[in-house]
CSV table of C-alpha atoms and ligand atoms in Angstrom, one decimal:
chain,number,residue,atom,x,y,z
A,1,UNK,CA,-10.1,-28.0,26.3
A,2,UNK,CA,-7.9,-26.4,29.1
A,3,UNK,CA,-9.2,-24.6,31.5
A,4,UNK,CA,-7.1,-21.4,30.1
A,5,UNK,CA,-8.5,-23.0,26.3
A,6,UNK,CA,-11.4,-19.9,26.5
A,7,UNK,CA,-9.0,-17.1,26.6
A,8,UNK,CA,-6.1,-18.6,24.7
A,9,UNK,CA,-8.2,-19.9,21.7
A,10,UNK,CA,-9.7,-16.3,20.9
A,11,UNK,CA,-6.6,-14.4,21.6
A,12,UNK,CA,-4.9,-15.0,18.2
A,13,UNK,CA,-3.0,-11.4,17.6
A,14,UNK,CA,0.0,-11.9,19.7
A,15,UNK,CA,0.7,-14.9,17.4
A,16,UNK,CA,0.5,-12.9,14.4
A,17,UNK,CA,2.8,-10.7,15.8
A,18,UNK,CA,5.2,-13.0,16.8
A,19,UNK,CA,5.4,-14.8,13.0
A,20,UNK,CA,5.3,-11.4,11.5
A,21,UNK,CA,7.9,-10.4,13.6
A,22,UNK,CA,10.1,-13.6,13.0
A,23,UNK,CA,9.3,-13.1,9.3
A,24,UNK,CA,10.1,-9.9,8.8
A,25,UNK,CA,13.3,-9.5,10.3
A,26,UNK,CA,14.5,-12.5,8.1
A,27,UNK,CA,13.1,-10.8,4.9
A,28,UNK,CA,14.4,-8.0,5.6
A,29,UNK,CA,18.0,-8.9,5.8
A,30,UNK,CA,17.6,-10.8,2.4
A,31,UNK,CA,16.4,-8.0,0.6
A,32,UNK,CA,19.2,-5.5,2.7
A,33,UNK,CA,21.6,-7.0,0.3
A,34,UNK,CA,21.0,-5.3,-3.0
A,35,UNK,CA,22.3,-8.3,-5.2
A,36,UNK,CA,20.1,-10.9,-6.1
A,37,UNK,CA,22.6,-13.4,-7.5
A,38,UNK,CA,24.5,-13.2,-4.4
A,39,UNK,CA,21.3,-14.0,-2.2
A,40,UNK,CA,20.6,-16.2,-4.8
A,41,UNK,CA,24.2,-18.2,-4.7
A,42,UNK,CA,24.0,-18.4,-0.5
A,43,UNK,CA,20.7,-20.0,-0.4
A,44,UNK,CA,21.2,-22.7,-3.5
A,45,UNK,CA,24.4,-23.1,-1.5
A,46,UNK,CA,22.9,-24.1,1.7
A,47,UNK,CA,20.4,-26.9,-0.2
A,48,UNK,CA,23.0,-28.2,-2.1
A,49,UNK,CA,25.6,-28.8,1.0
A,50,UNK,CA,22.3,-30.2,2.9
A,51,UNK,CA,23.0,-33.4,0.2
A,52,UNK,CA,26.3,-33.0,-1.2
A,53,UNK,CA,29.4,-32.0,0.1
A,54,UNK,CA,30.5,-29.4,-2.3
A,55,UNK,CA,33.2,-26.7,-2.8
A,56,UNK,CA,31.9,-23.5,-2.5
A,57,UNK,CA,34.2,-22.1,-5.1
A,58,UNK,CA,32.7,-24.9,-7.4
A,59,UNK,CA,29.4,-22.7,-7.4
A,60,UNK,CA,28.9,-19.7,-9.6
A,61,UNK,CA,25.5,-18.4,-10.0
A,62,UNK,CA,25.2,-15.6,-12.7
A,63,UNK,CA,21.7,-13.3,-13.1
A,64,UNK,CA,21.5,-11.8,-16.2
A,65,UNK,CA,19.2,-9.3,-18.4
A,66,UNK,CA,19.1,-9.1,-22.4
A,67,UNK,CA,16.6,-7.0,-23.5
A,68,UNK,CA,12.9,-8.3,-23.5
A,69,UNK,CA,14.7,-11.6,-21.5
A,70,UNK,CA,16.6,-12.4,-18.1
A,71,UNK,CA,18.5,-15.7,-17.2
A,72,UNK,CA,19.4,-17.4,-14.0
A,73,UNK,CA,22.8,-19.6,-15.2
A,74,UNK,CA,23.7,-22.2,-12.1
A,75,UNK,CA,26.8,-23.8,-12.7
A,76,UNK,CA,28.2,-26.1,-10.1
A,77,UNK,CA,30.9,-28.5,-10.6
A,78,UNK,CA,30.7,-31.3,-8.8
A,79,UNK,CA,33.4,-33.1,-6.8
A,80,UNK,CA,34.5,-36.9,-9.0
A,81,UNK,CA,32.8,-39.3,-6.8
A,82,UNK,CA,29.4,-37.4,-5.6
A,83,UNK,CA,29.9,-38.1,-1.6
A,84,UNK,CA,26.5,-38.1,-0.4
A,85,UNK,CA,26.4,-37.1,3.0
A,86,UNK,CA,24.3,-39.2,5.3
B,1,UNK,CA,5.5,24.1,-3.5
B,2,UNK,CA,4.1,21.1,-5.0
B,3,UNK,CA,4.1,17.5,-3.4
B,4,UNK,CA,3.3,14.5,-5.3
B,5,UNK,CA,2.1,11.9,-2.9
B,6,UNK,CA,1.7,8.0,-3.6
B,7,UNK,CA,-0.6,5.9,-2.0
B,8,UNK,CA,0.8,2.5,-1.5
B,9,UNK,CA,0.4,-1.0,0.0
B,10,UNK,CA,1.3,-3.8,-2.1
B,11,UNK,CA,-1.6,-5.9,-1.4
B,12,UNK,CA,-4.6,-5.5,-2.7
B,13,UNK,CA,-8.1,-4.6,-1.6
B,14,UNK,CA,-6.7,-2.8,1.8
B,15,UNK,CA,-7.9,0.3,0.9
B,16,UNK,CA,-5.7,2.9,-1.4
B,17,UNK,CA,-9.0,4.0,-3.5
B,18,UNK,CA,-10.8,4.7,-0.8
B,19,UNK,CA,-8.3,6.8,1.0
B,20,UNK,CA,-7.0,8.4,-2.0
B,21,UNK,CA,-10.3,9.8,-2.9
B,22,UNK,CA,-11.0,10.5,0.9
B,23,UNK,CA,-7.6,12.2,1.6
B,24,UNK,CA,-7.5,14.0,-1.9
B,25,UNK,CA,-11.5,15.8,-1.1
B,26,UNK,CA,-10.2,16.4,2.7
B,27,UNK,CA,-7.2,18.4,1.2
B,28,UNK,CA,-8.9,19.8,-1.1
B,29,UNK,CA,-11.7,21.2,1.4
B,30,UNK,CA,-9.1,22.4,3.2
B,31,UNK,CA,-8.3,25.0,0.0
B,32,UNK,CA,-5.2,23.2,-1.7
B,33,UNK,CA,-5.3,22.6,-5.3
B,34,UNK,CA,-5.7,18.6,-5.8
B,35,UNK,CA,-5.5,16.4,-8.0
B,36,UNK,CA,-6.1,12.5,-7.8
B,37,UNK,CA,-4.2,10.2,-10.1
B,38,UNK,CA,-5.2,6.6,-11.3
B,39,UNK,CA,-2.6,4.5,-11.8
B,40,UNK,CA,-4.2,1.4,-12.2
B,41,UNK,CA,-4.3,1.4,-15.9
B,42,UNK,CA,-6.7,-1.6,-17.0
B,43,UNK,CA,-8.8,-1.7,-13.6
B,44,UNK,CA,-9.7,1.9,-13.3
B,45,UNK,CA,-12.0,2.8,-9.9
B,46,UNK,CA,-10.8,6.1,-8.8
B,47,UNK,CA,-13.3,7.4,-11.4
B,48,UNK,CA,-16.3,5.4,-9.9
B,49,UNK,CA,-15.3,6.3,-6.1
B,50,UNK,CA,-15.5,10.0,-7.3
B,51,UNK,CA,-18.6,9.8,-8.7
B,52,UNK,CA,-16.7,10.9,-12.2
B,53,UNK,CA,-17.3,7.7,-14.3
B,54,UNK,CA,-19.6,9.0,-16.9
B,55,UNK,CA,-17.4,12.2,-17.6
B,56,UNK,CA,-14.3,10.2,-18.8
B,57,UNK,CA,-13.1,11.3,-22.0
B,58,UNK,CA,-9.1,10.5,-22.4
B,59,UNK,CA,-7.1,9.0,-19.7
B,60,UNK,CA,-3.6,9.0,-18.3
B,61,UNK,CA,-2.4,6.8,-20.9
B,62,UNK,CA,-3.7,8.8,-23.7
B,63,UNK,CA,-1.8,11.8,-21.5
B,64,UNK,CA,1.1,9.9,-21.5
B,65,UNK,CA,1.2,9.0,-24.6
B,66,UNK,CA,0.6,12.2,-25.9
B,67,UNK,CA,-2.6,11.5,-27.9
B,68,UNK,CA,-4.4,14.0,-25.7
B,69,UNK,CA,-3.4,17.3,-24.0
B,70,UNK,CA,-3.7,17.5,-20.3
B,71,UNK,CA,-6.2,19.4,-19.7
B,72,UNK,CA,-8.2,17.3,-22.0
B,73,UNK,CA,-7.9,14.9,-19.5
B,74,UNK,CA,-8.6,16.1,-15.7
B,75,UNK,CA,-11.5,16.0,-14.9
B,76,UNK,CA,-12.9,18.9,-12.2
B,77,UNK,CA,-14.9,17.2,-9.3
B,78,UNK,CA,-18.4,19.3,-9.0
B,79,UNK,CA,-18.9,19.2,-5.4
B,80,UNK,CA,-15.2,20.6,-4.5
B,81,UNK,CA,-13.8,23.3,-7.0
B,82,UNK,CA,-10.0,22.5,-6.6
B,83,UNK,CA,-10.3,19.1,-6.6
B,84,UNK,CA,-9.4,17.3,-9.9
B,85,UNK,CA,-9.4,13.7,-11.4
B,86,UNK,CA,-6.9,12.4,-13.9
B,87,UNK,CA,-9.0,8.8,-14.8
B,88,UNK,CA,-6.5,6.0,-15.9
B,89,UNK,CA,-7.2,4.0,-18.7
B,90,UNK,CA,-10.1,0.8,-19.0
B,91,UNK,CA,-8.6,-0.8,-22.0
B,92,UNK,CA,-5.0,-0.8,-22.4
B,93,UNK,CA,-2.6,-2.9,-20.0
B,94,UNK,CA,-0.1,-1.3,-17.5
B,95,UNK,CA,2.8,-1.5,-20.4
B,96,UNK,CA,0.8,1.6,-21.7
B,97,UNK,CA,2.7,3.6,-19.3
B,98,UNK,CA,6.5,5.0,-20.0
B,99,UNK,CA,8.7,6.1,-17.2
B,100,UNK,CA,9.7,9.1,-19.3
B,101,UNK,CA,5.8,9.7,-20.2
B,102,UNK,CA,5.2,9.5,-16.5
B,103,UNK,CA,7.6,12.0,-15.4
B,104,UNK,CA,6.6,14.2,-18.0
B,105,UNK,CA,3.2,14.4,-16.8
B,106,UNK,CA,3.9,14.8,-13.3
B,107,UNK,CA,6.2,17.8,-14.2
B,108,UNK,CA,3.1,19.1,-15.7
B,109,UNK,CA,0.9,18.6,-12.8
B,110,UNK,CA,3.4,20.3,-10.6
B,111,UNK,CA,2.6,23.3,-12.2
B,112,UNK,CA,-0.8,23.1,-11.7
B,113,UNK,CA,-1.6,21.7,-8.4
B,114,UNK,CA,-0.4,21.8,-4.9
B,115,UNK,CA,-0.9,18.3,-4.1
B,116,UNK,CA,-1.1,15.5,-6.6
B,117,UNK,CA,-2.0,11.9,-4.9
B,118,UNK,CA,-1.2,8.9,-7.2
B,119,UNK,CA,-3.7,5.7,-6.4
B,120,UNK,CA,-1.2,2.9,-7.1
B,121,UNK,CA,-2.6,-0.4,-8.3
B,122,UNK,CA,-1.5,-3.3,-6.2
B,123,UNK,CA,1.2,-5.8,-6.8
B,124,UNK,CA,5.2,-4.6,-6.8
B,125,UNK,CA,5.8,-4.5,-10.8
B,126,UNK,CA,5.8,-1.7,-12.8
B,127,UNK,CA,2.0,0.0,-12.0
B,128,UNK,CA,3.4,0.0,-8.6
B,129,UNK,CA,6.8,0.9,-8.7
B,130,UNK,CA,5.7,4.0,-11.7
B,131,UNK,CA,3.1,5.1,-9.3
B,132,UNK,CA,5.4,5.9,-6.7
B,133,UNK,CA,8.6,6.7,-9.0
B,134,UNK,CA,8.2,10.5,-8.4
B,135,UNK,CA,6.8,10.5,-5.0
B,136,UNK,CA,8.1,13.0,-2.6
B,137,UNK,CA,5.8,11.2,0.4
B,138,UNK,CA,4.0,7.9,0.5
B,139,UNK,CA,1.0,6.7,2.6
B,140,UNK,CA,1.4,3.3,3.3
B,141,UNK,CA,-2.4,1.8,3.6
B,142,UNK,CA,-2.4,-1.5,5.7
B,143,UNK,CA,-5.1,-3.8,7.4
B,144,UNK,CA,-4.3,-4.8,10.8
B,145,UNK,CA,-3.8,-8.7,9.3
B,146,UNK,CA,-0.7,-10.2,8.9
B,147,UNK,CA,-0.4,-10.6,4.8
B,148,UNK,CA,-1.4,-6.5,4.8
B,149,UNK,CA,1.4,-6.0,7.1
B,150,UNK,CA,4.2,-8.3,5.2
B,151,UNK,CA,3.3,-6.6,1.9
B,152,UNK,CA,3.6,-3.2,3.5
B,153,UNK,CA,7.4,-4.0,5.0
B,154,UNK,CA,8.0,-5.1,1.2
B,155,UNK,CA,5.9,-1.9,-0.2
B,156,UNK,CA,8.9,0.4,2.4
B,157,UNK,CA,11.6,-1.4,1.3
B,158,UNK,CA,10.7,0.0,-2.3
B,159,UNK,CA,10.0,3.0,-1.4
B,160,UNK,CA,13.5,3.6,0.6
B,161,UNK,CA,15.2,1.8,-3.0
B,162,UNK,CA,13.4,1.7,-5.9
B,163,UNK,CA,12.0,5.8,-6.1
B,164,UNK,CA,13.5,9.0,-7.8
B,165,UNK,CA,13.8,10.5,-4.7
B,166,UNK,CA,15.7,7.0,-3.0
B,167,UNK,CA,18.3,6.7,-5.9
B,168,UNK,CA,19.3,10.9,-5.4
B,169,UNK,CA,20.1,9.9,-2.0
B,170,UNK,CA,17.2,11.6,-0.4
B,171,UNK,CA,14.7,10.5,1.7
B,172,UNK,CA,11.3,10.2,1.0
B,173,UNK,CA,8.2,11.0,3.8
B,174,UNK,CA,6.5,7.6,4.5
B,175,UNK,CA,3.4,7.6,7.1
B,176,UNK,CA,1.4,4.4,8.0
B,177,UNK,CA,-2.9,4.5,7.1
B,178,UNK,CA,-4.0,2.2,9.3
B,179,UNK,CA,-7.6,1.4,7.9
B,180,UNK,CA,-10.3,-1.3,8.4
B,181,UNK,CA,-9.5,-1.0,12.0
B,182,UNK,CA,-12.0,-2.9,13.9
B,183,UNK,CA,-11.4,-1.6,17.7
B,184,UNK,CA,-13.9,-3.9,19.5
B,185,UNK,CA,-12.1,-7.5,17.8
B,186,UNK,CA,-8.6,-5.9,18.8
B,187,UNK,CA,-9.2,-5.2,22.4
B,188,UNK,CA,-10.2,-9.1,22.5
B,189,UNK,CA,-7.1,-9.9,21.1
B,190,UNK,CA,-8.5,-11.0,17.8
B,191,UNK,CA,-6.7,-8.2,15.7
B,192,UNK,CA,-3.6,-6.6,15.3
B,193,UNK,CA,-3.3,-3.8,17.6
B,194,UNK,CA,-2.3,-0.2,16.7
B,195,UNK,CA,1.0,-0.8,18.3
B,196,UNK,CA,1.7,-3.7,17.3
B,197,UNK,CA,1.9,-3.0,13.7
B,198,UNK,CA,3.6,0.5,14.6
B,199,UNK,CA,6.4,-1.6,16.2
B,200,UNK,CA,6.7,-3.7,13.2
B,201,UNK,CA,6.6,-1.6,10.2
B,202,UNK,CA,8.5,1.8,11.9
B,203,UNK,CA,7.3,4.5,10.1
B,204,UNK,CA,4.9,7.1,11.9
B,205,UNK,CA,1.2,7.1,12.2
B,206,UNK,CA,-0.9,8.8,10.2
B,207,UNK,CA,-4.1,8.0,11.3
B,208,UNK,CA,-6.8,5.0,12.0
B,209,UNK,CA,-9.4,4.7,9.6
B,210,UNK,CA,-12.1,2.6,11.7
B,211,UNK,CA,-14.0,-0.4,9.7
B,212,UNK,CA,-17.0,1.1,9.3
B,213,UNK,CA,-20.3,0.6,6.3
B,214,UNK,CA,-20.0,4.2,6.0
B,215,UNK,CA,-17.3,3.5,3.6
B,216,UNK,CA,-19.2,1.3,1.3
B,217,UNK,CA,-22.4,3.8,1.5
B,218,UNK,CA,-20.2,6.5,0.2
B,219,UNK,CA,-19.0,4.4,-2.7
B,220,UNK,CA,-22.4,3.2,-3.4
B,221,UNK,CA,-23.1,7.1,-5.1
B,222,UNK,CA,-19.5,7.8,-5.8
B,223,UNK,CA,-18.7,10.3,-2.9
B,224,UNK,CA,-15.4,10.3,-1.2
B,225,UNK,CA,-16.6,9.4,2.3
B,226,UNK,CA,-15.4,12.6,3.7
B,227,UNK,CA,-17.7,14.5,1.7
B,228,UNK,CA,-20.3,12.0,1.9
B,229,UNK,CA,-20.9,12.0,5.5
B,230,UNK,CA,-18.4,14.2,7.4
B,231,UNK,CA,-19.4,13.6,10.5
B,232,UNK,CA,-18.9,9.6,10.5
B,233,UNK,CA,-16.2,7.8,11.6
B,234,UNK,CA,-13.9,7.4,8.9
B,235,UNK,CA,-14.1,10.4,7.5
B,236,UNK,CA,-13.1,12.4,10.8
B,237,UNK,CA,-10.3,10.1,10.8
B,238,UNK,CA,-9.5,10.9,6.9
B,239,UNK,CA,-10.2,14.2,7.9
B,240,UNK,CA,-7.7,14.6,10.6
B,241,UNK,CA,-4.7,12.2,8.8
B,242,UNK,CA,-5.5,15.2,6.1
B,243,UNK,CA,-4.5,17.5,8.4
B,244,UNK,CA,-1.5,15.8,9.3
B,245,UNK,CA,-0.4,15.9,5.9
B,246,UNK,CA,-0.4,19.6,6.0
B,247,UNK,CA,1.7,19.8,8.7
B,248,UNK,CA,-0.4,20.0,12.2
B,249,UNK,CA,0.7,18.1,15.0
B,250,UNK,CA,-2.5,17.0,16.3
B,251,UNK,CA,-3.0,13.7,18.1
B,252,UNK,CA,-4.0,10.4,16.5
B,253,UNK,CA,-8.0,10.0,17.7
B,254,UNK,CA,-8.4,6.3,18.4
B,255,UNK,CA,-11.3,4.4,17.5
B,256,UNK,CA,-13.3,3.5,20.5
B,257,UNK,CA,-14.8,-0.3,21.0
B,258,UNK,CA,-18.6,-0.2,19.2
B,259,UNK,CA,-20.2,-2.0,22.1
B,260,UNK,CA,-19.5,-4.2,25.3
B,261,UNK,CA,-19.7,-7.6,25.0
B,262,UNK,CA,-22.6,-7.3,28.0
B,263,UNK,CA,-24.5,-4.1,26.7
B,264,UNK,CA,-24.5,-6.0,23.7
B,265,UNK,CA,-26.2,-9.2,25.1
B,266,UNK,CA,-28.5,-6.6,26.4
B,267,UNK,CA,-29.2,-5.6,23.3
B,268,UNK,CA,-30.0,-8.8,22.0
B,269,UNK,CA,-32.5,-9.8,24.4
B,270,UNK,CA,-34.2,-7.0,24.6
B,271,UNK,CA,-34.6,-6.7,21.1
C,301,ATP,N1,-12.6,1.7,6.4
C,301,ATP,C1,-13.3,0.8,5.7
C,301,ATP,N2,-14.4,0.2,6.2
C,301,ATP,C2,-15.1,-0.7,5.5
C,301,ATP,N3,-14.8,-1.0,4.3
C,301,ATP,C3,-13.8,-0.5,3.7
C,301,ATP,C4,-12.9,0.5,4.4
C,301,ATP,N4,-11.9,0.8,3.5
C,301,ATP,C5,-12.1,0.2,2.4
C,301,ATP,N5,-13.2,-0.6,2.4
C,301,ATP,C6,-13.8,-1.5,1.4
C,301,ATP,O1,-12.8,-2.4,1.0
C,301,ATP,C7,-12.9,-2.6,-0.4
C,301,ATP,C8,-11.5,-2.3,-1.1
C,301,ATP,O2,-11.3,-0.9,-1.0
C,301,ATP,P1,-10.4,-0.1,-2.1
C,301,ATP,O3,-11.0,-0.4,-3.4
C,301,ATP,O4,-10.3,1.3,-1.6
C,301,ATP,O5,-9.0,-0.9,-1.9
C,301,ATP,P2,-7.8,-0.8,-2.9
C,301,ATP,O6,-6.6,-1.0,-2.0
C,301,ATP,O7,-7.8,0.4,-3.7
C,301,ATP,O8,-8.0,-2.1,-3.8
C,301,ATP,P3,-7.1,-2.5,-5.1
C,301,ATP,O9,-5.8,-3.1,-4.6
C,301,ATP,O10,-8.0,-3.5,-5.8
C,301,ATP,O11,-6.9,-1.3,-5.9
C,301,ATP,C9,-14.0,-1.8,-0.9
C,301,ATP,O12,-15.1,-2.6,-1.0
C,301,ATP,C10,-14.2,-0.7,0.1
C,301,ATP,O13,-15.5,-0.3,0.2
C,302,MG,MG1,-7.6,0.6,-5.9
């Protein structure tokens, strides 16, 4: 233990202020935009290009509510010879 | 005129019974007609903290359903004359409740009371968001701890988006409870402090409720603590954030550290 380990090791709140900080501001521009699918569509986006290099255009992501049940319709197309990025 | 005031949190256990019972007897004493609404249909409590759990006849669902009238229903606190209780139902599941049946019965209450404080159940789905549906002011209960604090951002966002008064374009009153404030462990840097979740969440303070066994006595005989023992901590502090709500501009009493670290190694030893 550092000499500085006594104080440090008990003083834990300005860590949870700094991650709910952090946090918060990144929730809090997700749920700013009001619709879901399009949240939806940036982040299934962003794993998708991690792997494959895909159109954007290619992706449509569709929410959707019928009575007692809702569905969550991906579709992407992919491109003819899936490049995997590497 | 008549305010319907929710109070909210979105996680559970931080509070909301406690200070619904506490702030609803504090305005109350202070000669408003009150009434204290349970909306947490299947895990009712409001009734035991109240001291009212063996005078429960019909419920809000029944209410709401219209299988009972509502006066059938509220039940008149016997230590505080305008105080009332409007129990929600043991048995039945939150889908009891209709958002038309809802409004319909806080129209009613309107015309009855001056103040009518709805206990939401935790969670965001429906208990919630019909608890604070018709709210014209919300009291956001969090626990200096960081999952408190997170649900409480989320509990705002609904407030500002997902209530009557939010979708009319108006705005809608929202003051922080800060409760289960242990002064001593913040001081030492081991909790939250006041300011720190002020700066976070935004919305003003309404008052500090310290962590204190006081509350857990008063529950013990079903007395909202402010009634129980007036002169304790929290309930001056319920007491005061009452006062607020009526409109003084009084300062926020902070909760002072128990003991000294040393006076309390002095304690020890001596004891
Ligand atoms: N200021 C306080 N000091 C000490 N204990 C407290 C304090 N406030 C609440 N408690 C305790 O915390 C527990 C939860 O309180 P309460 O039932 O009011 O929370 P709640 O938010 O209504 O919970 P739920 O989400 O389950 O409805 C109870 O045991 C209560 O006695
Ligand atoms: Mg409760």
């Amino acid at each position: 233990m550092s000499i500085f380990g006594f104080f440090t090791r008990t003083r834990t709140a300005p860590v949870a202020r700094e991650r709910l900080q952090l946090l918060l501001a990144h929730e809090r521009a997700l749920s700013g935009k009001s619709d879901l699918a399009a949240i939806l569509q940036e982040e299934i986006l962003a794993v998708i290009a991690k792997h494959i290099a895909i159109d954007r255009e290619k992706v449509k992501v569709k929410l959707d509510r019928d009575g007692t049940i809702s569905t969550l319709e991906i579709d992407i197309e992919m491109p003819e010879a899936v490049a995997l990025k590497n | 005129m008549s305010k319907v005031l929710v109070v909210t949190s979105g996680k559970g256990g931080v509070g909301k019974t406690t200070s619904s019972a506490a702030l609803g007897a504090a305005l109350a004493q202070a000669g408003k007609n009150v009434v204290v609404v349970d909306f947490d249909v299947g895990l009712r409590n409001l009734d035991l903290i109240m001291g009212a759990e063996r005078r429960v006849v019909f419920d809000l669902v029944n209410v709401v359903q219209g299988d009972a009238k509502l006066a059938q229903a509220l039940i008149r606190d016997k230590r505080v004359e305008t105080l009332s209780l409007l129990p929600a139902s043991q048995t039945r599941d939150k889908d009891a409740l209709t958002p038309e049946g809802v409004e319909r019965v806080i129209d009613e209450l309107r015309e009855k009371f001056d103040w009518i404080v709805c206990d939401s159940p935790a969670g965001i789905e429906r208990g919630a968001t019909l608890a604070m549906r018709h709210a014209d002011m919300a009291v956001v209960v969090t626990n200096p701890e960081v999952s408190s604090v997170r649900d409480s951002d989320r509990i705002i966002g609904l407030l500002d988006s997902k209530t009557a008064r939010a979708e009319a374009g108006e705005t809608i009153e929202k003051h922080l409870l800060l409760t289960r404030y242990d002064a001593t462990r913040a001081a030492r840097g081991e909790m939250l402090k006041v300011e720190d979740v002020l700066e976070i969440l935004a919305i003003p303070l309404l008052g500090i409720i310290p962590d204190s066994e006081d509350v857990l006595k008063a529950s013990n005989v079903g007395c909202p603590v402010t009634l129980h023992n007036p002169l304790s901590g929290p309930a001056r502090a319920y007491a005061e954030a009452a006062r607020r709500l009526l409109g003084e501009t009084i300062a926020v009493t902070m909760p002072v550290e128990k003991k000294s670290l040393m006076s309390r190694w002095f304690g020890r030893s001596v004891a």
